[in-house]
Short mmCIF file of C-alpha atoms and ligand atoms in Angstrom, two decimals:
data_model
loop_
_atom_site.label_atom_id
_atom_site.label_comp_id
_atom_site.label_asym_id
_atom_site.label_seq_id
_atom_site.Cartn_x
_atom_site.Cartn_y
_atom_site.Cartn_z
CA MET A 1 -28.23 -25.22 -9.23
CA ALA A 2 -27.11 -23.16 -6.27
CA LYS A 3 -29.80 -21.32 -4.42
CA GLY A 4 -30.72 -18.01 -6.06
CA SER A 5 -28.10 -18.46 -8.73
CA GLY A 6 -30.15 -16.46 -11.23
CA ILE A 7 -29.98 -13.30 -9.11
CA ILE A 8 -27.64 -10.59 -10.23
CA GLU A 9 -25.45 -9.44 -7.27
CA ARG A 10 -26.31 -12.64 -5.46
CA SER A 11 -23.54 -11.95 -2.97
CA LEU A 12 -25.64 -9.15 -1.46
CA LEU A 13 -28.21 -11.65 -0.15
CA GLU A 14 -28.13 -14.13 2.68
CA ASP A 15 -29.21 -17.70 1.97
CA ASP A 16 -32.17 -17.47 4.35
CA GLN A 17 -33.57 -14.45 2.53
CA ILE A 18 -34.17 -16.48 -0.60
CA MET A 19 -37.25 -18.63 -1.16
CA GLU A 20 -36.96 -21.10 -3.97
CA GLU A 21 -38.72 -24.38 -4.73
CA GLU A 22 -37.61 -26.97 -7.20
CA ASN A 23 -41.17 -27.85 -8.13
CA LEU A 24 -43.98 -25.45 -7.40
CA VAL A 25 -47.49 -25.20 -8.72
CA MET A 26 -49.44 -22.10 -7.80
CA ASP A 27 -53.10 -21.68 -8.69
CA GLY A 28 -52.71 -24.54 -11.16
CA ILE A 29 -49.76 -22.94 -12.92
CA ASP A 30 -46.42 -24.73 -12.92
CA ILE A 31 -43.75 -22.29 -11.84
CA SER A 32 -40.96 -24.81 -11.26
CA GLY A 33 -37.34 -23.71 -11.61
CA ARG A 34 -36.00 -20.20 -11.30
CA TRP A 35 -39.37 -18.63 -11.95
CA ASN A 36 -40.42 -19.05 -8.38
CA THR A 37 -37.40 -17.38 -6.74
CA MET A 38 -38.70 -14.87 -4.17
CA LEU A 39 -37.09 -12.73 -1.53
CA LYS A 40 -38.40 -12.60 2.02
CA THR A 41 -39.50 -9.14 3.07
CA ARG A 42 -37.07 -7.68 5.56
CA VAL A 43 -38.26 -5.29 8.20
CA HIS A 44 -35.53 -3.03 9.50
CA SER A 45 -36.72 -1.89 12.87
CA GLN A 46 -33.52 -1.03 14.63
CA ARG A 47 -31.85 1.83 12.90
CA ASP A 48 -28.54 2.42 14.63
CA LEU A 49 -26.70 5.45 13.35
CA ASP A 50 -23.71 5.37 15.74
CA SER A 51 -21.38 4.23 13.00
CA TRP A 52 -22.42 7.10 10.74
CA ASP A 53 -21.82 9.67 13.42
CA GLU A 54 -18.38 8.18 14.14
CA VAL A 55 -17.31 7.91 10.53
CA ARG A 56 -18.34 11.42 9.45
CA ALA A 57 -16.70 12.91 12.53
CA SER A 58 -13.39 11.25 11.77
CA ALA A 59 -10.66 13.01 9.82
CA ILE A 60 -10.57 10.06 7.41
CA GLY A 61 -14.32 9.44 7.08
CA GLU A 62 -15.70 12.95 6.64
CA SER A 63 -16.33 12.55 2.89
CA ILE A 64 -18.88 9.71 3.39
CA ASP A 65 -21.82 12.08 2.95
CA ASN A 66 -20.91 12.73 -0.68
CA CYS A 67 -21.64 9.15 -1.68
CA ILE A 68 -24.37 8.67 -4.29
CA GLN A 69 -24.16 4.84 -4.23
CA CYS A 70 -23.08 4.58 -7.83
CA GLY A 71 -20.90 1.54 -7.18
CA MET A 72 -17.84 2.62 -9.14
CA CYS A 73 -15.72 1.85 -6.06
CA THR A 74 -16.87 -1.76 -5.92
CA ALA A 75 -16.54 -2.15 -9.65
CA GLY A 76 -12.77 -1.61 -9.54
CA CYS A 77 -12.02 -2.93 -6.08
CA THR A 78 -9.09 -5.33 -5.71
CA VAL A 79 -10.59 -7.27 -2.82
CA ALA A 80 -14.14 -7.48 -4.27
CA GLN A 81 -12.70 -9.50 -7.11
CA GLU A 82 -11.32 -12.03 -4.62
CA ILE A 83 -14.05 -11.96 -1.99
CA PRO A 84 -17.54 -11.28 -3.44
CA ALA A 85 -18.93 -10.27 -0.07
CA PHE A 86 -16.45 -7.39 0.08
CA ASN A 87 -18.45 -4.47 -1.28
CA PRO A 88 -17.39 -0.93 -0.36
CA ARG A 89 -20.53 0.67 -1.78
CA GLN A 90 -22.63 -1.62 0.34
CA PHE A 91 -20.61 -0.95 3.52
CA ILE A 92 -21.25 2.75 3.04
CA TYR A 93 -24.95 2.03 2.46
CA TRP A 94 -25.21 -0.01 5.67
CA VAL A 95 -23.57 2.81 7.64
CA ARG A 96 -25.96 5.35 6.27
CA VAL A 97 -29.11 3.34 6.84
CA GLY A 98 -27.94 2.25 10.27
CA ARG A 99 -27.59 -1.47 9.61
CA LYS A 100 -25.34 -2.18 12.50
CA ASP A 101 -26.30 -5.86 12.39
CA ASP A 102 -25.06 -6.31 8.83
CA LEU A 103 -21.91 -4.35 9.51
CA ILE A 104 -21.11 -6.53 12.49
CA LYS A 105 -21.89 -9.67 10.61
CA ASN A 106 -19.41 -8.66 7.91
CA ALA A 107 -16.76 -7.03 10.07
CA ASP A 108 -14.21 -9.67 9.23
CA VAL A 109 -14.75 -9.04 5.54
CA ILE A 110 -14.43 -5.26 5.83
CA TRP A 111 -11.03 -5.55 7.51
CA ARG A 112 -9.62 -7.22 4.40
CA CYS A 113 -9.20 -4.01 2.40
CA VAL A 114 -5.69 -3.77 0.95
CA GLY A 115 -5.59 0.03 0.75
CA CYS A 116 -4.99 0.18 -3.01
CA TYR A 117 -7.01 3.40 -3.46
CA ILE A 118 -8.60 2.29 -6.72
CA CYS A 119 -12.00 3.12 -5.16
CA THR A 120 -10.96 6.65 -4.17
CA ASN A 121 -9.46 7.24 -7.57
CA HIS A 122 -12.63 6.11 -9.38
CA CYS A 123 -15.16 7.82 -7.19
CA PRO A 124 -16.96 10.56 -9.13
CA LYS A 125 -18.10 12.36 -5.98
CA GLU A 126 -14.80 12.88 -4.20
CA VAL A 127 -15.47 10.37 -1.51
CA ASN A 128 -12.13 9.11 -0.19
CA THR A 129 -13.62 5.67 -0.27
CA ALA A 130 -10.51 3.77 0.80
CA GLU A 131 -10.28 5.83 3.99
CA VAL A 132 -14.02 5.77 4.64
CA ILE A 133 -13.80 1.96 4.56
CA GLU A 134 -10.81 2.14 6.89
CA SER A 135 -12.84 4.36 9.20
CA ILE A 136 -15.79 1.94 9.17
CA GLY A 137 -13.32 -0.85 9.99
CA GLN A 138 -11.93 1.19 12.88
CA TRP A 139 -15.38 1.71 14.31
CA LEU A 140 -16.07 -2.02 14.07
CA ARG A 141 -12.83 -2.68 15.93
CA THR A 142 -14.34 -0.83 18.88
CA GLN A 143 -17.60 -2.81 18.60
CA VAL A 144 -16.55 -6.39 17.90
CA PRO A 145 -12.76 -6.70 18.26
CA GLU A 146 -13.14 -10.39 18.87
CA LYS A 147 -14.35 -10.95 15.36
CA MET A 148 -11.00 -10.01 13.83
CA ASP A 149 -9.10 -12.84 12.27
CA PRO A 150 -6.11 -13.59 14.58
CA ALA A 151 -3.56 -13.01 11.84
CA TYR A 152 -5.02 -9.59 11.02
CA ARG A 153 -5.13 -8.66 14.68
CA ALA A 154 -1.55 -9.79 15.20
CA ASN A 155 -0.48 -7.81 12.15
CA HIS A 156 -2.19 -4.63 13.34
CA GLU A 157 -1.03 -4.92 16.93
CA ALA A 158 2.56 -5.72 15.94
CA TYR A 159 2.73 -2.68 13.65
CA ARG A 160 1.11 -0.44 16.28
CA HIS A 161 3.43 -1.61 18.99
CA GLN A 162 6.59 -1.28 16.90
CA LEU A 163 5.62 2.16 15.66
CA GLU A 164 4.76 3.66 19.01
CA THR A 165 7.69 2.08 20.85
CA TYR A 166 10.49 2.73 18.36
CA GLY A 167 9.19 5.36 15.96
CA ARG A 168 10.88 3.43 13.20
CA LEU A 169 10.14 0.04 11.69
CA SER A 170 12.59 -2.76 11.69
CA LEU A 171 11.04 -5.41 9.49
CA PRO A 172 12.68 -8.45 11.12
CA ARG A 173 11.60 -7.19 14.57
CA LEU A 174 8.09 -6.63 13.25
CA GLN A 175 7.89 -10.07 11.71
CA ALA A 176 9.18 -11.63 14.91
CA GLU A 177 6.53 -9.90 16.98
CA PHE A 178 3.80 -10.82 14.50
CA LEU A 179 4.74 -14.51 14.49
CA SER A 180 5.16 -14.70 18.25
CA LYS A 181 1.72 -13.18 18.80
CA LEU A 182 0.35 -16.10 16.82
CA GLY A 183 2.56 -18.66 18.55
CA ARG A 184 4.30 -19.26 15.25
CA GLN A 185 7.81 -18.01 16.26
CA LYS A 186 9.29 -21.28 15.06
CA GLU A 187 8.73 -20.12 11.49
CA LEU A 188 11.41 -17.49 12.02
CA PHE A 189 13.95 -20.27 11.85
CA GLY A 190 11.98 -22.36 9.37
CA PRO A 191 13.20 -23.11 5.87
CA ASP A 192 11.31 -20.20 4.24
CA LEU A 193 12.88 -17.45 6.26
CA ARG A 194 16.16 -18.94 7.40
CA GLN A 195 17.90 -18.58 4.07
CA ALA A 196 17.07 -14.86 3.86
CA ALA A 197 18.08 -14.35 7.50
CA VAL A 198 21.49 -15.95 6.98
CA LYS A 199 22.08 -13.87 3.91
CA MET A 200 21.21 -10.66 5.80
CA LEU A 201 23.54 -11.58 8.61
CA LYS A 202 26.37 -12.10 6.13
CA ASP A 203 25.87 -9.03 4.03
CA GLY A 204 25.47 -6.60 6.94
CA ARG A 205 21.79 -5.75 6.55
CA ALA A 206 20.93 -7.47 9.85
CA ILE A 207 23.32 -5.17 11.76
CA LYS A 208 21.87 -2.10 10.07
CA THR A 209 18.44 -3.26 11.08
CA LEU A 210 19.44 -3.71 14.69
CA LEU A 211 21.00 -0.25 14.76
CA ILE A 212 18.00 1.58 13.28
CA GLY A 213 17.58 3.53 16.54
CA ARG A 214 14.82 5.88 17.62
CA PRO A 215 14.06 9.47 16.60
CA ARG A 216 15.13 12.17 19.08
CA HIS A 217 13.00 12.71 22.20
CA TRP A 218 10.72 10.03 20.95
CA ASN A 219 8.86 9.84 24.27
CA ARG A 220 7.02 13.06 23.44
CA SER A 221 5.88 11.73 20.11
CA ARG A 222 4.98 8.44 21.63
CA PHE A 223 2.75 10.26 24.05
CA VAL A 224 0.86 11.89 21.16
CA LEU A 225 0.45 8.58 19.39
CA THR A 226 -0.90 6.79 22.42
CA ASP A 227 -3.12 9.62 23.68
CA SER A 228 -6.56 8.08 23.63
CA ALA A 229 -8.28 11.48 23.89
CA ARG A 230 -7.17 12.27 20.36
CA ALA A 231 -9.13 10.46 17.71
CA MET B 1 21.39 20.55 -7.77
CA LYS B 2 20.49 20.10 -4.09
CA THR B 3 17.54 17.84 -3.47
CA ALA B 4 16.00 16.87 -0.13
CA TYR B 5 15.49 13.15 0.10
CA PHE B 6 13.49 10.85 2.39
CA PRO B 7 14.56 7.20 2.35
CA GLY B 8 12.47 5.86 5.23
CA CYS B 9 12.94 2.84 7.49
CA SER B 10 12.98 0.06 5.00
CA LEU B 11 15.40 1.71 2.56
CA LYS B 12 17.71 2.46 5.49
CA THR B 13 17.84 -1.23 6.42
CA ILE B 14 16.83 -4.32 4.48
CA ASP B 15 15.92 -2.55 1.24
CA ARG B 16 19.24 -0.75 0.97
CA ALA B 17 19.33 -1.85 -2.68
CA TYR B 18 16.65 0.76 -3.53
CA ASP B 19 18.32 3.47 -1.44
CA VAL B 20 21.85 2.89 -2.68
CA SER B 21 20.79 2.68 -6.34
CA THR B 22 18.81 5.92 -5.93
CA ARG B 23 21.89 7.64 -4.45
CA VAL B 24 24.25 6.24 -7.06
CA ILE B 25 22.24 7.43 -10.03
CA ALA B 26 21.47 10.77 -8.35
CA GLU B 27 25.19 11.39 -8.01
CA ASP B 28 25.77 10.51 -11.63
CA LEU B 29 23.08 13.02 -12.57
CA GLY B 30 24.69 15.74 -10.52
CA MET B 31 22.10 15.80 -7.79
CA THR B 32 23.19 16.32 -4.17
CA LEU B 33 20.81 14.45 -1.93
CA VAL B 34 20.23 15.85 1.56
CA ASP B 35 18.45 13.50 3.92
CA VAL B 36 15.56 14.63 6.08
CA GLU B 37 17.09 14.78 9.55
CA ASP B 38 15.93 12.80 12.58
CA TYR B 39 13.38 10.95 10.51
CA SER B 40 10.67 8.70 11.86
CA CYS B 41 8.63 6.01 10.15
CA CYS B 42 5.94 7.38 7.82
CA GLY B 43 3.36 5.16 9.52
CA ALA B 44 3.50 2.58 6.72
CA GLY B 45 -0.26 2.92 6.18
CA GLU B 46 -0.89 1.10 9.44
CA LEU B 47 -2.25 4.00 11.50
CA LYS B 48 -4.72 5.13 8.88
CA GLY B 49 -7.72 3.96 10.82
CA GLU B 50 -6.85 6.35 13.62
CA GLY B 51 -8.11 9.48 11.93
CA ILE B 52 -6.10 12.60 12.58
CA LYS B 53 -3.37 10.65 14.36
CA SER B 54 -2.53 8.98 11.07
CA HIS B 55 -1.04 12.31 10.00
CA PHE B 56 1.29 12.65 12.94
CA LEU B 57 4.30 10.65 11.74
CA PRO B 58 4.30 12.08 8.21
CA ALA B 59 3.78 15.59 9.62
CA ARG B 60 6.73 15.17 11.93
CA ASN B 61 8.93 14.37 8.93
CA LEU B 62 7.55 17.23 6.86
CA ALA B 63 8.08 19.62 9.75
CA HIS B 64 11.73 18.59 9.93
CA LEU B 65 12.05 19.11 6.18
CA ILE B 66 10.75 22.67 6.40
CA ASN B 67 12.90 23.30 9.45
CA GLN B 68 15.94 22.36 7.34
CA GLY B 69 15.04 25.17 4.96
CA GLU B 70 13.60 22.93 2.24
CA THR B 71 10.04 22.74 0.96
CA GLU B 72 10.35 19.96 -1.58
CA VAL B 73 11.31 16.42 -0.83
CA MET B 74 12.00 13.47 -3.11
CA VAL B 75 10.90 10.01 -1.97
CA SER B 76 11.70 6.61 -3.53
CA CYS B 77 9.56 4.30 -1.39
CA ASN B 78 5.98 4.39 -2.62
CA VAL B 79 4.50 3.86 0.82
CA CYS B 80 6.46 6.79 2.31
CA TYR B 81 5.61 8.82 -0.80
CA HIS B 82 1.93 8.11 -0.29
CA GLU B 83 1.94 8.87 3.42
CA LEU B 84 3.87 12.12 3.09
CA SER B 85 1.77 13.23 0.09
CA ARG B 86 -1.41 12.49 1.89
CA THR B 87 -0.40 14.65 4.83
CA ALA B 88 0.94 17.41 2.58
CA TYR B 89 -2.49 17.37 0.91
CA ALA B 90 -4.21 17.71 4.31
CA VAL B 91 -1.89 20.64 5.10
CA GLN B 92 -2.84 22.28 1.80
CA LYS B 93 -6.54 21.86 2.49
CA GLY B 94 -6.08 23.50 5.85
CA GLY B 95 -8.99 23.96 8.25
CA LYS B 96 -9.54 21.90 11.37
CA ASN B 97 -7.38 18.99 10.27
CA LEU B 98 -4.37 21.26 9.81
CA GLU B 99 -4.98 22.86 13.20
CA ASP B 100 -5.07 19.40 14.78
CA ILE B 101 -1.90 18.36 12.99
CA GLN B 102 -0.08 21.44 14.30
CA ALA B 103 -1.42 20.81 17.78
CA MET B 104 0.00 17.29 17.75
CA LEU B 105 3.39 18.56 16.62
CA LYS B 106 3.38 21.14 19.38
CA ASP B 107 2.53 18.54 22.01
CA ALA B 108 5.38 16.39 20.75
CA ASP B 109 7.85 19.29 21.05
CA GLU B 110 8.44 19.18 17.33
CA PRO B 111 8.67 22.11 14.95
CA LEU B 112 5.41 23.20 13.29
CA ILE B 113 4.80 23.03 9.56
CA LYS B 114 5.45 26.66 8.61
CA GLU B 115 5.28 26.35 4.85
CA GLN B 116 3.50 24.21 2.31
CA PRO B 117 5.63 21.12 1.66
CA THR B 118 5.76 19.43 -1.76
CA VAL B 119 6.37 15.69 -1.99
CA ARG B 120 7.89 14.30 -5.16
CA ASN B 121 8.35 10.70 -6.26
CA THR B 122 11.83 9.83 -7.48
CA LEU B 123 10.44 8.37 -10.71
CA GLU B 124 8.48 11.44 -11.75
CA TYR B 125 11.28 13.66 -10.49
CA LEU B 126 13.78 11.93 -12.73
CA VAL B 127 11.48 12.20 -15.75
CA ASN B 128 9.99 15.63 -15.06
CA VAL B 129 12.82 17.60 -13.41
CA VAL B 130 16.01 15.87 -14.52
CA GLY B 131 14.62 14.95 -17.92
CA LEU B 132 14.86 11.90 -20.17
CA ASP B 133 17.39 13.60 -22.48
CA THR B 134 19.83 14.13 -19.64
CA ILE B 135 19.30 10.58 -18.44
CA ALA B 136 19.87 9.18 -21.95
CA LYS B 137 23.17 11.09 -22.12
CA HIS B 138 24.45 9.20 -19.07
CA VAL B 139 23.80 5.73 -20.53
CA LYS B 140 27.07 3.82 -21.01
CA VAL B 141 25.66 0.31 -21.24
CA PRO B 142 22.40 0.44 -23.17
CA LEU B 143 19.94 -2.19 -21.99
CA THR B 144 19.42 -3.29 -25.58
CA GLY B 145 17.69 -6.64 -25.74
CA LEU B 146 16.67 -6.70 -22.09
CA ARG B 147 12.90 -7.07 -21.92
CA VAL B 148 11.67 -5.02 -18.94
CA ALA B 149 8.10 -5.09 -17.65
CA PRO B 150 7.38 -1.91 -15.67
CA TYR B 151 5.27 -2.34 -12.51
CA TYR B 152 3.94 0.73 -10.76
CA GLY B 153 1.69 -0.79 -8.10
CA CYS B 154 -0.83 1.51 -6.42
CA LEU B 155 0.46 4.49 -4.57
CA TYR B 156 2.65 6.18 -7.15
CA GLN B 157 -0.35 7.27 -9.20
CA ARG B 158 -3.31 6.89 -6.76
CA PRO B 159 -5.23 8.75 -5.55
CA ALA B 160 -4.66 11.25 -8.33
CA LYS B 161 -5.69 14.28 -6.26
CA MET B 162 -2.92 13.77 -3.71
CA VAL B 163 0.15 12.79 -5.73
CA SER B 164 2.76 14.91 -7.46
CA SER B 165 3.21 12.36 -10.24
CA VAL B 166 -0.23 13.31 -11.57
CA GLN B 167 -0.67 16.83 -10.13
CA ILE B 168 2.76 18.21 -11.01
CA ALA B 169 4.34 15.97 -13.59
CA GLY B 170 1.15 15.14 -15.50
CA GLU B 171 1.41 11.35 -15.23
CA ASP B 172 -1.61 9.35 -16.41
CA THR B 173 -3.35 7.99 -13.32
CA GLU B 174 -4.93 5.03 -15.19
CA HIS B 175 -2.02 4.17 -17.49
CA PRO B 176 1.17 5.61 -16.02
CA HIS B 177 4.04 5.56 -18.50
CA PHE B 178 7.03 7.36 -16.98
CA MET B 179 8.75 4.10 -16.12
CA HIS B 180 8.06 2.88 -19.67
CA ASP B 181 9.60 6.07 -21.08
CA LEU B 182 12.58 5.84 -18.74
CA MET B 183 13.33 2.21 -19.61
CA ALA B 184 13.04 3.04 -23.30
CA ALA B 185 15.54 5.90 -22.79
CA LEU B 186 17.96 3.30 -21.37
CA GLY B 187 17.59 1.22 -24.51
CA ALA B 188 15.58 -1.58 -22.98
CA THR B 189 12.70 -3.30 -24.70
CA VAL B 190 9.62 -2.26 -22.79
CA VAL B 191 7.12 -5.04 -22.22
CA GLU B 192 3.59 -3.78 -21.72
CA HIS B 193 1.32 -6.00 -19.66
CA ARG B 194 -2.05 -5.90 -17.96
CA ALA B 195 -0.90 -5.93 -14.38
CA GLU B 196 1.13 -2.69 -14.37
CA THR B 197 -1.10 -1.02 -11.77
CA THR B 198 -2.88 -3.88 -10.07
CA CYS B 199 -2.41 -4.23 -6.35
CA CYS B 200 0.10 -6.74 -4.86
CA GLY B 201 -1.86 -6.97 -1.60
CA GLY B 202 1.26 -5.82 0.24
CA LYS B 203 -0.70 -4.31 3.10
CA ASN B 204 -1.74 -7.79 4.15
CA LEU B 205 1.53 -9.49 3.23
CA LEU B 206 1.92 -10.96 6.72
CA SER B 207 -1.72 -11.45 7.60
CA ASP B 208 -3.19 -12.85 4.40
CA GLU B 209 -0.76 -15.18 2.64
CA ARG B 210 -3.47 -16.54 0.36
CA ILE B 211 -4.64 -13.27 -1.15
CA SER B 212 -1.18 -11.70 -1.33
CA GLY B 213 0.13 -14.91 -2.91
CA LYS B 214 -2.64 -14.84 -5.46
CA LEU B 215 -2.27 -11.15 -6.32
CA THR B 216 1.53 -11.30 -6.62
CA GLY B 217 1.28 -14.53 -8.60
CA ARG B 218 -1.00 -12.86 -11.06
CA ILE B 219 1.30 -9.84 -11.55
CA LEU B 220 4.40 -12.00 -12.05
CA SER B 221 2.82 -14.48 -14.39
CA THR B 222 1.14 -11.72 -16.43
CA ALA B 223 4.50 -9.97 -16.88
CA LYS B 224 6.28 -13.22 -17.67
CA THR B 225 3.78 -14.53 -20.19
CA SER B 226 3.92 -11.08 -21.85
CA GLY B 227 7.56 -11.85 -22.56
CA ALA B 228 9.43 -10.07 -19.78
CA ASP B 229 12.96 -10.99 -18.58
CA VAL B 230 12.63 -8.85 -15.51
CA LEU B 231 9.95 -6.92 -13.60
CA ALA B 232 10.97 -3.37 -12.66
CA LEU B 233 9.30 -2.06 -9.53
CA MET B 234 9.42 0.99 -7.31
CA CYS B 235 8.12 -0.02 -3.88
CA PRO B 236 9.79 -2.05 -1.14
CA LYS B 237 6.45 -3.33 0.08
CA CYS B 238 5.69 -4.68 -3.38
CA ALA B 239 9.20 -6.15 -3.41
CA GLY B 240 8.33 -8.03 -0.24
CA GLY B 241 5.72 -10.09 -2.00
CA LEU B 242 7.02 -10.04 -5.56
CA ASP B 243 10.66 -10.68 -4.76
CA ALA B 244 11.48 -11.84 -1.22
CA LEU B 245 8.36 -14.01 -0.88
CA GLN B 246 8.06 -14.89 -4.54
CA PHE B 247 8.00 -18.57 -3.50
CA ARG B 248 4.46 -17.96 -2.18
CA ALA B 249 3.32 -16.63 -5.55
CA VAL B 250 4.89 -19.60 -7.23
CA GLY B 251 3.16 -21.91 -4.77
CA MET B 252 -0.13 -20.27 -5.68
CA VAL B 253 0.02 -20.05 -9.47
CA GLY B 254 3.00 -22.21 -10.41
CA ASP B 255 6.28 -21.62 -12.22
CA THR B 256 4.87 -18.92 -14.49
CA ALA B 257 5.34 -16.65 -11.47
CA LYS B 258 9.12 -17.20 -11.41
CA LEU B 259 10.57 -13.98 -12.68
CA PRO B 260 13.60 -11.83 -11.71
CA VAL B 261 12.53 -8.60 -10.04
CA MET B 262 14.58 -5.40 -9.65
CA TYR B 263 14.14 -1.82 -8.57
CA TYR B 264 13.97 0.40 -11.68
CA THR B 265 16.76 2.49 -10.12
CA GLN B 266 19.04 -0.55 -10.21
CA LEU B 267 18.37 -0.90 -13.92
CA ILE B 268 19.26 2.74 -14.42
CA GLY B 269 22.43 2.11 -12.45
CA ILE B 270 23.39 -0.83 -14.70
CA ALA B 271 22.75 1.29 -17.80
CA PHE B 272 24.93 4.03 -16.29
CA GLY B 273 27.76 1.52 -16.17
CA HIS B 274 27.78 0.51 -12.51
CA ARG B 275 28.55 -3.01 -11.42
CA PRO B 276 25.62 -5.06 -10.07
CA GLU B 277 27.46 -5.40 -6.71
CA GLU B 278 27.53 -1.61 -6.27
CA LEU B 279 23.75 -1.59 -6.72
CA HIS B 280 23.20 -4.58 -4.41
CA VAL B 281 21.49 -6.58 -7.15
CA GLY B 282 22.45 -9.65 -5.16
CA ASP B 283 20.01 -8.54 -2.39
CA MET B 284 17.14 -9.43 -4.63
CA GLU B 285 15.86 -13.00 -4.08
CA SER B 286 14.48 -13.80 -7.50
CA GLY B 287 17.56 -14.59 -9.62
CA SER B 288 18.16 -11.00 -10.69
CA LEU B 289 21.93 -11.13 -10.20
CA ASP B 290 22.25 -14.13 -12.52
CA LEU B 291 20.13 -12.38 -15.10
CA ILE B 292 22.20 -9.18 -15.01
CA ARG B 293 25.55 -11.03 -15.01
CA HIS B 294 24.39 -13.02 -17.98
CA PHE B 295 23.18 -9.93 -19.71
CA LEU B 296 26.48 -8.08 -19.14
CA ALA B 297 28.59 -11.09 -20.11
CA GLU B 298 26.91 -11.75 -23.41
CA PRO B 299 26.88 -8.66 -25.56
CA ALA B 300 25.54 -10.90 -28.33
CA ILE B 301 22.06 -10.84 -26.84
CA ARG B 302 22.13 -7.05 -26.92
S1 SF4 C 401 -17.75 5.43 -6.11
FE1 SF4 C 401 -17.99 7.07 -4.60
S2 SF4 C 401 -20.12 7.82 -4.88
FE2 SF4 C 401 -19.94 5.85 -6.00
S3 SF4 C 401 -20.67 4.33 -4.46
FE3 SF4 C 401 -18.46 4.42 -4.27
S4 SF4 C 401 -18.09 5.96 -2.66
FE4 SF4 C 401 -20.21 6.22 -3.35
S1 SF4 C 402 -8.72 0.50 -1.09
FE1 SF4 C 402 -9.87 -1.23 -0.25
S2 SF4 C 402 -12.00 -0.79 -0.74
FE2 SF4 C 402 -10.75 0.54 -2.06
S3 SF4 C 402 -10.51 -0.57 -3.98
FE3 SF4 C 402 -8.71 -1.10 -2.68
S4 SF4 C 402 -9.34 -2.96 -1.56
FE4 SF4 C 402 -11.20 -2.06 -2.43
#
C-alpha cells in the first residue's frame, strides 16, 4: 500500500512528513499496518508575510481577507480534479500563515489554474478566489520565475508581447510566437496545423488576420500597459 | 432597434463564423448592430495577474462605447463578455479601483468612462430582450430531429455577481438553460448532458495540451454518449479546443470525442433559412458542414 494511503486529504502532506512501519511492536503491542501511521511534528519558524501584503494590496487580491477556509473553492475546482496538489483553499492558507517555502515549492502547480471561476462562484464569503489565486501566482512569478514550466512561460510572454505591441490579438501570430519561443516553430508547418492554415489562406481568413491593424494612437496605451510603476 | 456590438479580435478574424452568424440573425430580427469604434483586444484573460492594469483594455473599449453615446453593449465572445463585464463591475463598485482605471485612460489619451456601462451577452440578449416568441416566428426551417447538446462553458454564467445573464436576465448560474430554451424554440431536440458548464481548459490551450485535451475530450464524449448530433457552443476559445483542435481530444479519450461542433448562432441562422455557406459552417473543423448538408437534404429525418 502507498505510504499514508489511509489519510484523508493525503495530497496535503509530503512523503517525508509521514512515519509508517510495516511491522511495529510498541510496548509489546503489535501495531503493524495502518495503525502506526504518524505525522512528524513541523515547526514553522520563518513566517514570511510578504505574499499576504502583496496579494491584499492588489486590485485582484483584495478579497483574500474574507476567506474562512471552508474549502468550497477546492471542492468544485476544475484543476484540483486533475492535479490533487492544486488546492486553492490551501494556497490561501499558506499565504495567510506566511508559508513562503510551501508556496515556492508548489509555484508550478499554482500557475495551472484555468480561470474557470467555479471557485469564485461557490465561495460563500465573496472572496474572488480565481483572482486571488491569480494574484498569488503573480507574486510567485516575481519570486521564482525560473520555476515556471517553459510552455506556460512561453504562453504568457507571447500573449503579453502581442497585446502590448499590437493592442489586438492575431491568433496565428500568437501561435507562431509561442512555438518559436519553445523552438518548436516547425510545428507551424506540421501536419496538425498545415491543413487549417491552407484552408484559412484559401477562404480569406488569413488575409483578414494579417490586416487586423492596431488601435489608434496605440503608443499611448502601450505606455500605460508597460508602465512598471503601476501595479 | 439599434444595438451596440463588440465582436473582438477573434471574431473579426479567424472566428468570423461566430461574428457573421450573429450579424445575420440580428438583421433578420430587425436589430441594427453598431460596432464599438477603434476597438482593442479585451485582454483575453491574460493580463489578469497584473492587478489594476488588467482593467485597462476593457475600460478603453467601454470608454469608446460611452463616447459613442451608448451605454449598453452586446457581446458574443464569452471571453470578451467576461472581461468587459468584470471591468463594468469594477466601475460600478467605484472607489480607488475606478479612480485608477480613469487615471490609466487619461494617461493613454483616451476618453474617460462617464457613465455606467452595461455589458450584455448575445445569448441572454436574444432570450431576454428580443424574446423567444419573436425568434420562433422567424423560423423557416425548424430543426426538427436535430439533436443539439448545448454547451455554455464558464464565463457566460460565472461569476454570477458580475454577469448580466444572471444579474439582468435571471439565468441560473448553476444550470443555465437559455440555450436549451432557444434550441427548443427552433424545433431542435435538446440533449441534456453533464458537461454543459464544465471548463474546456481553454486558457491553457497552447501551454497544457494534456489537460485541455482531457477536459475537451470529456465534454465531447459526454455530449455524444448522451445522444447529441452536434454540440452548440458560444465561445471562440472553447471552439479552439472543442472544434479546431478536436483531434487532441480524440487522441486523449478516443473516437467518442468525435462530434460536430457549431456556434449556436449558426444553428439559429440555419433555422432562419440561411444557407450553411452564408454562416461559414464550413469554417468549423469537426464535420459540421456535412452534418448540416445532410440534415437539410433529408427532410425525412426531420
Ligand atoms: S470558498 Fe471562499 S471562504 Fe471558502 S476556502 Fe475558498 S476562498 Fe475561502
Ligand atoms: S478558477 Fe482556477 S482555482 Fe478557481 S476553480 Fe477554476 S481552476 Fe480552480
